[in-house]
């Protein structure tokens, strides 16, 4: 099956579009994610994603190559861990169309096959039902609750820890 979308590495040329998408998607992101909102924050994001500890992708909509979302593999730890933490968010008007699911499927496969990771985690606030359904549909399993795990929008927030291992991904037919 051909992919419906394209993944692209973040670059300075998408800054204006990115910041516009963040502004347009404030209600969608609510207290779940705090993406870069200023040119300075966007430039800092670009610097972080160039490091060894992060891989970042923009999800582009197939019909117009518009910025549909972002997927990051953060906190990549090598050596005996070979693990990373997924962070992702959609942008309006593309949310709810399956583009992030398709993008995550591609990125998780890349993490295990090309990057050689053993484990991926997705830490999700308990009330974020769409995100929970997304990772569950890809074979992630719930491992537990991490109280006051991440500070988002000025508050420490509880997160559910979802994870998948490379061999679980492969045995799931991906």
C-alpha positions as a Markdown table, in Angstrom:
| # | Residue | x | y | z |
|---|---|---|---|---|
| 1 | Unk | 0.0 | 0.0 | 0.0 |
| 2 | Unk | 1.4 | 3.4 | -0.9 |
| 3 | Unk | 1.7 | 6.0 | 1.8 |
| 4 | Unk | -0.9 | 8.7 | 1.7 |
| 5 | Unk | 1.4 | 11.2 | 3.2 |
| 6 | Unk | 4.9 | 12.5 | 3.2 |
| 7 | Unk | 7.2 | 12.9 | 6.2 |
| 8 | Unk | 9.7 | 15.8 | 6.1 |
| 9 | Unk | 12.4 | 16.9 | 8.4 |
| 10 | Unk | 11.8 | 20.2 | 10.1 |
| 11 | Unk | 13.6 | 23.2 | 8.5 |
| 12 | Unk | 13.6 | 27.0 | 8.8 |
| 13 | Unk | 11.5 | 27.3 | 5.6 |
| 14 | Unk | 8.4 | 25.9 | 7.4 |
| 15 | Unk | 8.6 | 28.3 | 10.4 |
| 16 | Unk | 5.8 | 30.6 | 9.3 |
| 17 | Unk | 3.5 | 27.8 | 8.4 |
| 18 | Unk | 4.4 | 25.9 | 11.7 |
| 19 | Unk | 3.7 | 28.9 | 13.9 |
| 20 | Unk | 0.4 | 29.6 | 12.1 |
| 21 | Unk | -0.6 | 26.0 | 12.6 |
| 22 | Unk | 0.2 | 26.1 | 16.3 |
| 23 | Unk | -1.9 | 29.3 | 16.7 |
| 24 | Unk | -4.8 | 27.7 | 14.7 |
| 25 | Unk | -4.6 | 24.5 | 16.9 |
| 26 | Unk | -4.5 | 26.0 | 20.4 |
| 27 | Unk | -7.9 | 24.5 | 21.4 |
| 28 | Unk | -6.9 | 21.1 | 20.0 |
| 29 | Unk | -3.6 | 21.1 | 22.0 |
| 30 | Unk | -5.2 | 22.6 | 25.1 |
| 31 | Unk | -3.1 | 21.4 | 28.1 |
| 32 | Unk | -1.8 | 18.3 | 26.3 |
| 33 | Unk | 1.2 | 19.7 | 24.5 |
| 34 | Unk | 3.2 | 23.0 | 24.4 |
| 35 | Unk | 4.7 | 23.3 | 20.9 |
| 36 | Unk | 7.0 | 26.1 | 20.0 |
| 37 | Unk | 4.9 | 29.3 | 19.7 |
| 38 | Unk | 7.5 | 32.0 | 18.8 |
| 39 | Unk | 10.3 | 32.2 | 16.1 |
| 40 | Unk | 12.9 | 31.8 | 18.9 |
| 41 | Unk | 11.2 | 28.7 | 20.3 |
| 42 | Unk | 11.0 | 27.3 | 16.7 |
| 43 | Unk | 14.7 | 27.9 | 16.1 |
| 44 | Unk | 15.5 | 26.2 | 19.5 |
| 45 | Unk | 13.4 | 23.2 | 18.4 |
| 46 | Unk | 15.3 | 23.0 | 15.1 |
| 47 | Unk | 18.6 | 23.0 | 17.0 |
| 48 | Unk | 17.4 | 20.2 | 19.4 |
| 49 | Unk | 16.3 | 18.0 | 16.5 |
| 50 | Unk | 19.7 | 18.1 | 15.0 |
| 51 | Unk | 21.3 | 16.4 | 18.0 |
| 52 | Unk | 21.8 | 12.7 | 18.5 |
| 53 | Unk | 19.0 | 12.5 | 21.1 |
| 54 | Unk | 16.1 | 13.5 | 18.9 |
| 55 | Unk | 14.6 | 12.6 | 15.5 |
| 56 | Unk | 11.8 | 14.9 | 14.2 |
| 57 | Unk | 9.4 | 14.7 | 11.4 |
| 58 | Unk | 6.7 | 16.9 | 10.0 |
| 59 | Unk | 3.6 | 15.0 | 8.7 |
| 60 | Unk | 2.4 | 16.5 | 5.4 |
| 61 | Unk | -1.1 | 16.1 | 4.1 |
| 62 | Unk | -1.2 | 14.3 | 0.8 |
| 63 | Unk | -3.6 | 16.6 | -1.0 |
| 64 | Unk | -1.8 | 19.9 | -0.4 |
| 65 | Unk | 1.5 | 19.1 | 1.4 |
| 66 | Unk | 0.1 | 21.3 | 4.3 |
| 67 | Unk | 1.6 | 20.8 | 7.8 |
| 68 | Unk | -0.7 | 18.2 | 9.3 |
| 69 | Unk | 1.3 | 17.3 | 12.4 |
| 70 | Unk | 4.6 | 16.7 | 14.1 |
| 71 | Unk | 6.2 | 13.5 | 15.4 |
| 72 | Unk | 9.4 | 13.5 | 17.5 |
| 73 | Unk | 11.4 | 10.7 | 19.0 |
| 74 | Unk | 12.8 | 12.4 | 22.0 |
| 75 | Unk | 15.3 | 11.4 | 24.6 |
| 76 | Unk | 16.9 | 8.8 | 22.5 |
| 77 | Unk | 19.3 | 6.8 | 24.8 |
| 78 | Unk | 21.8 | 4.4 | 23.2 |
| 79 | Unk | 24.1 | 1.8 | 24.7 |
| 80 | Unk | 22.2 | -0.7 | 26.8 |
| 81 | Unk | 18.8 | 1.2 | 26.6 |
| 82 | Unk | 18.3 | 1.7 | 22.9 |
| 83 | Unk | 15.1 | 3.6 | 23.7 |
| 84 | Unk | 13.2 | 6.8 | 22.9 |
| 85 | Unk | 10.1 | 8.7 | 23.9 |
| 86 | Unk | 7.5 | 9.6 | 21.3 |
| 87 | Unk | 6.0 | 13.1 | 21.2 |
| 88 | Unk | 3.4 | 14.0 | 18.6 |
| 89 | Unk | 0.6 | 16.4 | 17.8 |
| 90 | Unk | -1.8 | 17.1 | 14.9 |
| 91 | Unk | -2.7 | 20.5 | 13.5 |
| 92 | Unk | -6.1 | 21.8 | 12.4 |
| 93 | Unk | -7.7 | 21.4 | 10.0 |
| 94 | Unk | -6.1 | 17.9 | 9.5 |
| 95 | Unk | -6.8 | 16.4 | 12.9 |
| 96 | Unk | -9.0 | 13.3 | 13.0 |
| 97 | Unk | -8.3 | 12.2 | 9.4 |
| 98 | Unk | -5.9 | 9.3 | 10.2 |
| 99 | Unk | -2.8 | 11.2 | 9.1 |
| 100 | Unk | -1.1 | 11.0 | 12.5 |
| 101 | Unk | -1.8 | 7.3 | 12.8 |
| 102 | Unk | -0.2 | 6.7 | 9.4 |
| 103 | Unk | 2.7 | 9.0 | 10.2 |
| 104 | Unk | 3.3 | 7.3 | 13.6 |
| 105 | Unk | 3.2 | 3.8 | 12.0 |
| 106 | Unk | 5.9 | 4.9 | 9.6 |
| 107 | Unk | 8.1 | 6.6 | 12.3 |
| 108 | Unk | 7.8 | 3.7 | 14.7 |
| 109 | Unk | 8.9 | 1.3 | 11.9 |
| 110 | Unk | 11.8 | 3.6 | 11.2 |
| 111 | Unk | 12.7 | 3.8 | 14.9 |
| 112 | Unk | 13.0 | 0.0 | 15.1 |
| 113 | Unk | 14.3 | -0.8 | 11.7 |
| 114 | Unk | 16.6 | 2.1 | 10.7 |
| 115 | Unk | 17.5 | 3.6 | 14.1 |
| 116 | Unk | 17.9 | 0.2 | 15.8 |
| 117 | Unk | 15.9 | 1.1 | 18.9 |
| 118 | Unk | 14.6 | -1.6 | 21.2 |
| 119 | Unk | 11.8 | 0.3 | 23.0 |
| 120 | Unk | 9.5 | 3.3 | 22.4 |
| 121 | Unk | 7.4 | 5.0 | 25.0 |
| 122 | Unk | 4.5 | 7.4 | 24.6 |
| 123 | Unk | 3.5 | 9.3 | 27.7 |
| 124 | Unk | 0.0 | 10.6 | 27.5 |
| 125 | Unk | -2.2 | 12.5 | 29.9 |
| 126 | Unk | -5.2 | 10.3 | 31.1 |
| 127 | Unk | -7.8 | 12.6 | 29.6 |
| 128 | Unk | -6.3 | 12.6 | 26.1 |
| 129 | Unk | -8.6 | 9.8 | 24.8 |
| 130 | Unk | -7.7 | 10.4 | 21.1 |
| 131 | Unk | -4.0 | 10.0 | 21.7 |
| 132 | Unk | -4.6 | 6.9 | 23.9 |
| 133 | Unk | -6.7 | 5.3 | 21.2 |
| 134 | Unk | -4.0 | 6.2 | 18.6 |
| 135 | Unk | -1.1 | 4.4 | 20.4 |
| 136 | Unk | -3.4 | 1.5 | 21.4 |
| 137 | Unk | -4.3 | 1.0 | 17.8 |
| 138 | Unk | -0.6 | 0.6 | 16.9 |
| 139 | Unk | 0.0 | -2.1 | 19.5 |
| 140 | Unk | 1.4 | 0.0 | 22.4 |
| 141 | Unk | 0.6 | -1.4 | 25.8 |
| 142 | Unk | -0.2 | 0.5 | 29.0 |
| 143 | Unk | 2.6 | 0.1 | 31.6 |
| 144 | Unk | 1.3 | 2.4 | 34.3 |
| 145 | Unk | 0.8 | 5.9 | 35.6 |
| 146 | Unk | 3.6 | 8.4 | 36.2 |
| 147 | Unk | 2.3 | 11.1 | 38.6 |
| 148 | Unk | 3.3 | 14.7 | 37.8 |
| 149 | Unk | 5.5 | 13.4 | 35.0 |
| 150 | Unk | 5.8 | 16.4 | 32.7 |
| 151 | Unk | 5.3 | 20.1 | 33.1 |
| 152 | Unk | 2.9 | 21.4 | 30.5 |
| 153 | Unk | 1.2 | 24.8 | 30.4 |
| 154 | Unk | 2.8 | 25.7 | 33.8 |
| 155 | Unk | 1.6 | 22.6 | 35.7 |
| 156 | Unk | 3.1 | 19.2 | 36.5 |
| 157 | Unk | 0.7 | 16.7 | 34.9 |
| 158 | Unk | 0.1 | 13.0 | 35.4 |
| 159 | Unk | 0.8 | 10.8 | 32.4 |
| 160 | Unk | 0.0 | 7.2 | 31.4 |
| 161 | Unk | 3.1 | 5.4 | 30.1 |
| 162 | Unk | 2.5 | 3.4 | 27.0 |
| 163 | Unk | 5.3 | 1.3 | 25.4 |
| 164 | Unk | 6.1 | -1.1 | 22.6 |
| 165 | Unk | 9.2 | -3.2 | 22.0 |
| 166 | Unk | 10.8 | -3.8 | 18.6 |
| 167 | Unk | 9.9 | -7.5 | 18.7 |
| 168 | Unk | 6.3 | -6.7 | 19.6 |
| 169 | Unk | 6.1 | -4.3 | 16.6 |
| 170 | Unk | 7.5 | -6.9 | 14.2 |
| 171 | Unk | 5.2 | -9.7 | 15.5 |
| 172 | Unk | 2.3 | -7.3 | 15.2 |
| 173 | Unk | 2.6 | -7.5 | 11.4 |
| 174 | Unk | 3.9 | -4.0 | 10.9 |
